[in-house]
Amino acid sequence: MDFHAALNNILNPPVLFFFLGMGVVFFKSDLRITEGVSKFLSLYLLFSIGFKGGHELFKSPFAEEHLLTLIACMFMACFVPIYSYFIFRAKLDHANSAALAGSFGSISAVTFVTAGAFLHSYGYEYQGFIVAGMALMESPAIVLAVIIDRLGKKKSNGNQNEKIKWGHLLHEAFFSSSVYILIGALIVGYLSGESGWNTTKPFTEDIFKGLLTFFLLDKGIDAAKQMKEMKKVGFFLIGSALVIMIINVVISILLTKIIQMPIGDALMFVVLCASASYIAVPAAMKDSIPEANPSIYLTVALSIVFPINIIIGIPLYFYILKVIAGTV
């Protein structure tokens, strides 16, 4: 691995502020970020990603490679929850296994954003259509997790009347705040074209990294708080999370090679596949699979998968893709 790239990633202000946020908990500082501010930062990042993606789609025509990438996104979003469920089922009940499977099948927008900042620092960019791929990957895993949970209940207790509230589930999956603002901003960015981009650029790009840095400070606090739950998670879940991440990275890298994605697009796709949701999926699981323990699926996604990706994963995936492309 390019240790210079890895060191630069760790010394990036957003990543350093993630560690600073963890220090708030470890050193018992009285620093607090309110829920309203945290929600605003999350929506801002999704809005900026979506709007920039829409602008990039406006600038570049849709090609066959883009369609293949979106198909690959949908494939991973459906495949990962199914196989990961059986891994977790070796030790956990069906409810917690399904919730964890949904988390791994979905994505982390903040990991995506951090990878984008990393790419930019090395002079690489990604195309706007990959943002649409991110949106496509968030919802299917939520639906599949609930279906898997209901099938598990029927099998375990023989209750054939176990029903899925399809209206509520589909609404939560496709019209949750994160999906809605991301898709909405993508469409607006595309329709408003160059004039719309020039108007909003000071807000969507110029202050982006500063607000990302502040948001990662908040996520560092959350991650450190969840680490208190690590004893409940146990070595099995830590090991399972690492195995699933490795499998997802290997499959996604193979797909980037088959489709022949440019390095920028390839890194963002691999990062999406390697990440786990700690925002959209937990919100949906709270209502749809209430039997699942949030301290399990939230801790795995936020305190294991997320830090590994932003500290080690992103530069490692970048290096592997460059080796495969023969640019090292």
PDB file of C-alpha atoms in Angstrom, residues 17-249:
ATOM      1  CA  PHE A  17     -11.476  15.925  13.422  1.00  0.00           C
ATOM      2  CA  PHE A  18     -13.050  12.460  13.544  1.00  0.00           C
ATOM      3  CA  PHE A  19     -10.324  11.492  16.036  1.00  0.00           C
ATOM      4  CA  LEU A  20     -10.879  14.789  17.840  1.00  0.00           C
ATOM      5  CA  GLY A  21     -14.542  13.889  18.198  1.00  0.00           C
ATOM      6  CA  MET A  22     -13.642  10.523  19.689  1.00  0.00           C
ATOM      7  CA  GLY A  23     -11.455  12.374  22.174  1.00  0.00           C
ATOM      8  CA  VAL A  24     -14.514  14.274  23.411  1.00  0.00           C
ATOM      9  CA  VAL A  25     -15.832  10.995  24.871  1.00  0.00           C
ATOM     10  CA  PHE A  26     -12.514   9.494  25.926  1.00  0.00           C
ATOM     11  CA  PHE A  27     -11.400  12.662  27.753  1.00  0.00           C
ATOM     12  CA  LYS A  28     -14.910  13.478  29.023  1.00  0.00           C
ATOM     13  CA  SER A  29     -15.032  16.940  27.495  1.00  0.00           C
ATOM     14  CA  ASP A  30     -18.256  18.926  27.785  1.00  0.00           C
ATOM     15  CA  LEU A  31     -18.289  19.616  24.023  1.00  0.00           C
ATOM     16  CA  ARG A  32     -21.728  18.814  22.588  1.00  0.00           C
ATOM     17  CA  ILE A  33     -23.274  19.033  19.124  1.00  0.00           C
ATOM     18  CA  THR A  34     -27.043  19.278  19.174  1.00  0.00           C
ATOM     19  CA  GLU A  35     -29.239  16.879  17.238  1.00  0.00           C
ATOM     20  CA  GLY A  36     -30.562  19.731  15.093  1.00  0.00           C
ATOM     21  CA  VAL A  37     -27.070  20.803  14.010  1.00  0.00           C
ATOM     22  CA  SER A  38     -26.112  17.191  13.286  1.00  0.00           C
ATOM     23  CA  LYS A  39     -29.236  16.717  11.154  1.00  0.00           C
ATOM     24  CA  PHE A  40     -28.531  19.944   9.239  1.00  0.00           C
ATOM     25  CA  LEU A  41     -24.960  18.860   8.473  1.00  0.00           C
ATOM     26  CA  SER A  42     -26.163  15.466   7.249  1.00  0.00           C
ATOM     27  CA  LEU A  43     -28.782  17.022   4.963  1.00  0.00           C
ATOM     28  CA  TYR A  44     -26.279  19.613   3.720  1.00  0.00           C
ATOM     29  CA  LEU A  45     -23.775  16.919   2.688  1.00  0.00           C
ATOM     30  CA  LEU A  46     -26.453  14.913   0.880  1.00  0.00           C
ATOM     31  CA  PHE A  47     -27.737  18.057  -0.840  1.00  0.00           C
ATOM     32  CA  SER A  48     -24.228  19.014  -1.981  1.00  0.00           C
ATOM     33  CA  ILE A  49     -23.409  15.518  -3.243  1.00  0.00           C
ATOM     34  CA  GLY A  50     -26.716  15.309  -5.110  1.00  0.00           C
ATOM     35  CA  PHE A  51     -26.476  18.770  -6.641  1.00  0.00           C
ATOM     36  CA  LYS A  52     -22.894  18.264  -7.790  1.00  0.00           C
ATOM     37  CA  GLY A  53     -23.843  14.868  -9.215  1.00  0.00           C
ATOM     38  CA  GLY A  54     -26.718  16.431 -11.148  1.00  0.00           C
ATOM     39  CA  HIS A  55     -24.392  19.091 -12.539  1.00  0.00           C
ATOM     40  CA  GLU A  56     -21.892  16.442 -13.647  1.00  0.00           C
ATOM     41  CA  LEU A  57     -24.699  14.500 -15.351  1.00  0.00           C
ATOM     42  CA  PHE A  58     -25.666  17.711 -17.164  1.00  0.00           C
ATOM     43  CA  LYS A  59     -22.097  18.135 -18.437  1.00  0.00           C
ATOM     44  CA  SER A  60     -21.446  14.545 -19.570  1.00  0.00           C
ATOM     45  CA  PRO A  61     -23.728  12.325 -21.687  1.00  0.00           C
ATOM     46  CA  PHE A  62     -24.948   9.007 -20.308  1.00  0.00           C
ATOM     47  CA  ALA A  63     -22.896   6.089 -21.684  1.00  0.00           C
ATOM     48  CA  GLU A  64     -23.157   2.284 -21.675  1.00  0.00           C
ATOM     49  CA  GLU A  65     -20.464   2.112 -18.988  1.00  0.00           C
ATOM     50  CA  HIS A  66     -22.686   4.236 -16.716  1.00  0.00           C
ATOM     51  CA  LEU A  67     -25.632   1.873 -17.155  1.00  0.00           C
ATOM     52  CA  LEU A  68     -23.440  -1.132 -16.361  1.00  0.00           C
ATOM     53  CA  THR A  69     -22.192   0.602 -13.216  1.00  0.00           C
ATOM     54  CA  LEU A  70     -25.744   1.343 -12.049  1.00  0.00           C
ATOM     55  CA  ILE A  71     -26.669  -2.305 -12.674  1.00  0.00           C
ATOM     56  CA  ALA A  72     -23.629  -3.327 -10.609  1.00  0.00           C
ATOM     57  CA  CYS A  73     -24.817  -1.003  -7.819  1.00  0.00           C
ATOM     58  CA  MET A  74     -28.239  -2.642  -7.808  1.00  0.00           C
ATOM     59  CA  PHE A  75     -26.691  -6.111  -7.863  1.00  0.00           C
ATOM     60  CA  MET A  76     -24.522  -5.400  -4.809  1.00  0.00           C
ATOM     61  CA  ALA A  77     -27.423  -3.743  -2.977  1.00  0.00           C
ATOM     62  CA  CYS A  78     -29.464  -6.951  -3.363  1.00  0.00           C
ATOM     63  CA  PHE A  79     -26.709  -9.559  -3.110  1.00  0.00           C
ATOM     64  CA  VAL A  80     -24.936  -8.294   0.026  1.00  0.00           C
ATOM     65  CA  PRO A  81     -27.954  -8.412   2.401  1.00  0.00           C
ATOM     66  CA  ILE A  82     -28.772 -11.971   1.323  1.00  0.00           C
ATOM     67  CA  TYR A  83     -25.368 -13.583   1.784  1.00  0.00           C
ATOM     68  CA  SER A  84     -24.401 -11.532   4.866  1.00  0.00           C
ATOM     69  CA  TYR A  85     -27.623 -12.580   6.616  1.00  0.00           C
ATOM     70  CA  PHE A  86     -26.479 -16.216   6.563  1.00  0.00           C
ATOM     71  CA  ILE A  87     -23.090 -15.259   7.991  1.00  0.00           C
ATOM     72  CA  PHE A  88     -24.661 -13.439  10.929  1.00  0.00           C
ATOM     73  CA  ARG A  89     -27.231 -16.193  11.393  1.00  0.00           C
ATOM     74  CA  ALA A  90     -24.432 -18.522  12.545  1.00  0.00           C
ATOM     75  CA  LYS A  91     -24.574 -16.816  15.957  1.00  0.00           C
ATOM     76  CA  LEU A  92     -27.470 -14.325  16.008  1.00  0.00           C
ATOM     77  CA  ASP A  93     -31.285 -14.510  15.870  1.00  0.00           C
ATOM     78  CA  HIS A  94     -33.086 -13.676  12.633  1.00  0.00           C
ATOM     79  CA  ALA A  95     -34.063 -10.119  13.661  1.00  0.00           C
ATOM     80  CA  ASN A  96     -30.533  -8.926  14.474  1.00  0.00           C
ATOM     81  CA  SER A  97     -29.113 -10.834  11.500  1.00  0.00           C
ATOM     82  CA  ALA A  98     -31.598  -9.171   9.138  1.00  0.00           C
ATOM     83  CA  ALA A  99     -30.926  -5.679  10.541  1.00  0.00           C
ATOM     84  CA  LEU A 100     -27.167  -6.154  10.192  1.00  0.00           C
ATOM     85  CA  ALA A 101     -27.618  -7.537   6.676  1.00  0.00           C
ATOM     86  CA  GLY A 102     -29.627  -4.447   5.750  1.00  0.00           C
ATOM     87  CA  SER A 103     -26.935  -2.191   7.180  1.00  0.00           C
ATOM     88  CA  PHE A 104     -24.203  -3.844   5.094  1.00  0.00           C
ATOM     89  CA  GLY A 105     -26.386  -3.899   1.985  1.00  0.00           C
ATOM     90  CA  SER A 106     -27.022  -0.170   2.231  1.00  0.00           C
ATOM     91  CA  ILE A 107     -24.373   2.578   2.131  1.00  0.00           C
ATOM     92  CA  SER A 108     -22.703   5.317   4.155  1.00  0.00           C
ATOM     93  CA  ALA A 109     -22.988   8.690   2.432  1.00  0.00           C
ATOM     94  CA  VAL A 110     -20.347  10.203   4.738  1.00  0.00           C
ATOM     95  CA  THR A 111     -17.810   7.531   3.746  1.00  0.00           C
ATOM     96  CA  PHE A 112     -18.644   8.365   0.120  1.00  0.00           C
ATOM     97  CA  VAL A 113     -18.052  12.069   0.778  1.00  0.00           C
ATOM     98  CA  THR A 114     -14.751  11.388   2.550  1.00  0.00           C
ATOM     99  CA  ALA A 115     -13.590   9.270  -0.394  1.00  0.00           C
ATOM    100  CA  GLY A 116     -14.538  12.092  -2.764  1.00  0.00           C
ATOM    101  CA  ALA A 117     -12.408  14.543  -0.757  1.00  0.00           C
ATOM    102  CA  PHE A 118      -9.525  12.040  -0.832  1.00  0.00           C
ATOM    103  CA  LEU A 119      -9.805  11.696  -4.627  1.00  0.00           C
ATOM    104  CA  HIS A 120      -9.872  15.462  -5.097  1.00  0.00           C
ATOM    105  CA  SER A 121      -6.674  15.858  -3.078  1.00  0.00           C
ATOM    106  CA  TYR A 122      -4.922  13.548  -5.591  1.00  0.00           C
ATOM    107  CA  GLY A 123      -6.322  15.276  -8.653  1.00  0.00           C
ATOM    108  CA  TYR A 124      -8.947  12.637  -9.500  1.00  0.00           C
ATOM    109  CA  GLU A 125     -12.677  13.157  -9.907  1.00  0.00           C
ATOM    110  CA  TYR A 126     -15.738  10.931 -10.153  1.00  0.00           C
ATOM    111  CA  GLN A 127     -18.670  11.308 -12.541  1.00  0.00           C
ATOM    112  CA  GLY A 128     -22.118  12.408 -11.476  1.00  0.00           C
ATOM    113  CA  PHE A 129     -23.910   9.182 -12.359  1.00  0.00           C
ATOM    114  CA  ILE A 130     -22.207   7.397  -9.440  1.00  0.00           C
ATOM    115  CA  VAL A 131     -24.301   9.599  -7.123  1.00  0.00           C
ATOM    116  CA  ALA A 132     -27.392   8.063  -8.707  1.00  0.00           C
ATOM    117  CA  GLY A 133     -25.812   4.680  -8.004  1.00  0.00           C
ATOM    118  CA  MET A 134     -25.430   5.646  -4.359  1.00  0.00           C
ATOM    119  CA  ALA A 135     -29.123   6.537  -4.194  1.00  0.00           C
ATOM    120  CA  LEU A 136     -30.042   3.227  -5.840  1.00  0.00           C
ATOM    121  CA  MET A 137     -28.044   1.279  -3.255  1.00  0.00           C
ATOM    122  CA  GLU A 138     -29.622   2.786  -0.162  1.00  0.00           C
ATOM    123  CA  SER A 139     -33.219   1.577  -0.423  1.00  0.00           C
ATOM    124  CA  PRO A 140     -33.230  -2.064  -1.689  1.00  0.00           C
ATOM    125  CA  ALA A 141     -31.306  -3.309   1.350  1.00  0.00           C
ATOM    126  CA  ILE A 142     -33.929  -1.853   3.702  1.00  0.00           C
ATOM    127  CA  VAL A 143     -36.732  -3.676   1.891  1.00  0.00           C
ATOM    128  CA  LEU A 144     -34.774  -6.934   1.681  1.00  0.00           C
ATOM    129  CA  ALA A 145     -33.848  -6.813   5.381  1.00  0.00           C
ATOM    130  CA  VAL A 146     -37.495  -6.615   6.387  1.00  0.00           C
ATOM    131  CA  ILE A 147     -38.510  -9.387   3.966  1.00  0.00           C
ATOM    132  CA  ILE A 148     -35.719 -11.618   5.325  1.00  0.00           C
ATOM    133  CA  ASP A 149     -36.835 -10.874   8.885  1.00  0.00           C
ATOM    134  CA  ARG A 150     -40.466 -11.784   8.144  1.00  0.00           C
ATOM    135  CA  LEU A 151     -39.449 -15.001   6.399  1.00  0.00           C
ATOM    136  CA  GLY A 152     -37.290 -15.856   9.397  1.00  0.00           C
ATOM    137  CA  LYS A 153     -40.224 -15.305  11.755  1.00  0.00           C
ATOM    138  CA  LYS A 154     -42.485 -17.546   9.689  1.00  0.00           C
ATOM    139  CA  LYS A 155     -39.902 -20.304   9.688  1.00  0.00           C
ATOM    140  CA  SER A 156     -39.130 -20.080  13.421  1.00  0.00           C
ATOM    141  CA  ASN A 157     -42.653 -19.810  14.856  1.00  0.00           C
ATOM    142  CA  GLY A 158     -44.816 -21.094  12.002  1.00  0.00           C
ATOM    143  CA  ASN A 159     -46.859 -17.881  11.960  1.00  0.00           C
ATOM    144  CA  GLN A 160     -48.197 -17.659   8.417  1.00  0.00           C
ATOM    145  CA  ASN A 161     -50.027 -14.424   9.240  1.00  0.00           C
ATOM    146  CA  GLU A 162     -46.807 -12.447   9.665  1.00  0.00           C
ATOM    147  CA  LYS A 163     -47.353  -9.528   7.306  1.00  0.00           C
ATOM    148  CA  ILE A 164     -45.208  -6.748   5.955  1.00  0.00           C
ATOM    149  CA  LYS A 165     -46.618  -3.232   6.028  1.00  0.00           C
ATOM    150  CA  TRP A 166     -45.618  -2.573   2.458  1.00  0.00           C
ATOM    151  CA  GLY A 167     -46.893   1.004   2.284  1.00  0.00           C
ATOM    152  CA  HIS A 168     -44.950   2.140   5.334  1.00  0.00           C
ATOM    153  CA  LEU A 169     -41.853   0.133   4.388  1.00  0.00           C
ATOM    154  CA  LEU A 170     -41.619   1.374   0.800  1.00  0.00           C
ATOM    155  CA  HIS A 171     -42.304   4.931   1.887  1.00  0.00           C
ATOM    156  CA  GLU A 172     -39.501   4.709   4.465  1.00  0.00           C
ATOM    157  CA  ALA A 173     -37.140   3.126   1.940  1.00  0.00           C
ATOM    158  CA  PHE A 174     -37.704   5.483  -0.973  1.00  0.00           C
ATOM    159  CA  PHE A 175     -38.906   8.720   0.639  1.00  0.00           C
ATOM    160  CA  SER A 176     -36.789   8.904   3.780  1.00  0.00           C
ATOM    161  CA  SER A 177     -35.099  12.277   4.262  1.00  0.00           C
ATOM    162  CA  SER A 178     -31.691  11.075   3.047  1.00  0.00           C
ATOM    163  CA  VAL A 179     -32.984   9.460  -0.155  1.00  0.00           C
ATOM    164  CA  TYR A 180     -35.410  12.317  -0.871  1.00  0.00           C
ATOM    165  CA  ILE A 181     -32.865  15.140  -0.540  1.00  0.00           C
ATOM    166  CA  LEU A 182     -30.203  13.223  -2.474  1.00  0.00           C
ATOM    167  CA  ILE A 183     -32.438  12.375  -5.451  1.00  0.00           C
ATOM    168  CA  GLY A 184     -34.150  15.760  -5.332  1.00  0.00           C
ATOM    169  CA  ALA A 185     -30.841  17.664  -5.389  1.00  0.00           C
ATOM    170  CA  LEU A 186     -29.577  15.415  -8.199  1.00  0.00           C
ATOM    171  CA  ILE A 187     -32.615  16.269 -10.329  1.00  0.00           C
ATOM    172  CA  VAL A 188     -32.422  19.992  -9.537  1.00  0.00           C
ATOM    173  CA  GLY A 189     -28.699  20.061 -10.288  1.00  0.00           C
ATOM    174  CA  TYR A 190     -29.332  18.406 -13.648  1.00  0.00           C
ATOM    175  CA  LEU A 191     -32.292  20.599 -14.627  1.00  0.00           C
ATOM    176  CA  SER A 192     -30.711  23.906 -13.560  1.00  0.00           C
ATOM    177  CA  GLY A 193     -27.550  23.217 -15.555  1.00  0.00           C
ATOM    178  CA  GLU A 194     -24.525  25.513 -15.579  1.00  0.00           C
ATOM    179  CA  SER A 195     -26.379  28.599 -14.369  1.00  0.00           C
ATOM    180  CA  GLY A 196     -27.754  26.738 -11.361  1.00  0.00           C
ATOM    181  CA  TRP A 197     -24.294  25.418 -10.506  1.00  0.00           C
ATOM    182  CA  ASN A 198     -22.697  28.871 -10.721  1.00  0.00           C
ATOM    183  CA  THR A 199     -25.397  30.255  -8.434  1.00  0.00           C
ATOM    184  CA  THR A 200     -25.046  27.610  -5.729  1.00  0.00           C
ATOM    185  CA  LYS A 201     -21.312  26.823  -6.018  1.00  0.00           C
ATOM    186  CA  PRO A 202     -20.303  29.014  -3.029  1.00  0.00           C
ATOM    187  CA  PHE A 203     -22.671  26.929  -0.881  1.00  0.00           C
ATOM    188  CA  THR A 204     -22.360  23.492  -2.479  1.00  0.00           C
ATOM    189  CA  GLU A 205     -18.583  23.411  -3.047  1.00  0.00           C
ATOM    190  CA  ASP A 206     -16.620  26.268  -1.478  1.00  0.00           C
ATOM    191  CA  ILE A 207     -17.664  25.542   2.115  1.00  0.00           C
ATOM    192  CA  PHE A 208     -18.156  21.806   1.598  1.00  0.00           C
ATOM    193  CA  LYS A 209     -14.935  20.537   3.154  1.00  0.00           C
ATOM    194  CA  GLY A 210     -15.338  22.770   6.202  1.00  0.00           C
ATOM    195  CA  LEU A 211     -18.798  21.429   6.965  1.00  0.00           C
ATOM    196  CA  LEU A 212     -17.650  17.863   6.235  1.00  0.00           C
ATOM    197  CA  THR A 213     -14.902  18.387   8.820  1.00  0.00           C
ATOM    198  CA  PHE A 214     -17.407  19.568  11.410  1.00  0.00           C
ATOM    199  CA  PHE A 215     -19.724  16.649  10.616  1.00  0.00           C
ATOM    200  CA  LEU A 216     -16.918  14.129  11.123  1.00  0.00           C
ATOM    201  CA  LEU A 217     -16.245  15.722  14.499  1.00  0.00           C
ATOM    202  CA  ASP A 218     -19.855  14.845  15.350  1.00  0.00           C
ATOM    203  CA  LYS A 219     -19.487  11.303  13.956  1.00  0.00           C
ATOM    204  CA  GLY A 220     -16.333  10.822  15.996  1.00  0.00           C
ATOM    205  CA  ILE A 221     -18.321  11.599  19.138  1.00  0.00           C
ATOM    206  CA  ASP A 222     -21.045   9.134  18.104  1.00  0.00           C
ATOM    207  CA  ALA A 223     -18.524   6.415  17.220  1.00  0.00           C
ATOM    208  CA  ALA A 224     -16.756   6.721  20.576  1.00  0.00           C
ATOM    209  CA  LYS A 225     -20.088   6.521  22.424  1.00  0.00           C
ATOM    210  CA  GLN A 226     -21.000   3.359  20.542  1.00  0.00           C
ATOM    211  CA  MET A 227     -17.641   1.788  21.387  1.00  0.00           C
ATOM    212  CA  LYS A 228     -18.956   1.338  24.907  1.00  0.00           C
ATOM    213  CA  GLU A 229     -21.228  -1.282  23.359  1.00  0.00           C
ATOM    214  CA  MET A 230     -18.334  -3.258  21.863  1.00  0.00           C
ATOM    215  CA  LYS A 231     -18.571  -5.890  24.611  1.00  0.00           C
ATOM    216  CA  LYS A 232     -22.117  -6.646  23.467  1.00  0.00           C
ATOM    217  CA  VAL A 233     -20.957  -6.895  19.857  1.00  0.00           C
ATOM    218  CA  GLY A 234     -18.254  -9.473  20.581  1.00  0.00           C
ATOM    219  CA  PHE A 235     -15.446 -10.958  18.533  1.00  0.00           C
ATOM    220  CA  PHE A 236     -17.813 -12.864  16.248  1.00  0.00           C
ATOM    221  CA  LEU A 237     -19.426  -9.686  14.926  1.00  0.00           C
ATOM    222  CA  ILE A 238     -16.112  -7.863  14.609  1.00  0.00           C
ATOM    223  CA  GLY A 239     -14.700 -10.791  12.626  1.00  0.00           C
ATOM    224  CA  SER A 240     -17.872 -11.145  10.545  1.00  0.00           C
ATOM    225  CA  ALA A 241     -17.853  -7.430   9.711  1.00  0.00           C
ATOM    226  CA  LEU A 242     -14.254  -7.640   8.505  1.00  0.00           C
ATOM    227  CA  VAL A 243     -14.959 -10.752   6.422  1.00  0.00           C
ATOM    228  CA  ILE A 244     -18.001  -9.136   4.772  1.00  0.00           C
ATOM    229  CA  MET A 245     -16.029  -5.960   4.057  1.00  0.00           C
ATOM    230  CA  ILE A 246     -13.255  -7.993   2.398  1.00  0.00           C
ATOM    231  CA  ILE A 247     -15.742 -10.009   0.322  1.00  0.00           C
ATOM    232  CA  ASN A 248     -17.528  -6.834  -0.795  1.00  0.00           C
ATOM    233  CA  VAL A 249     -14.259  -5.119  -1.706  1.00  0.00           C
TER     234      VAL A 249
END
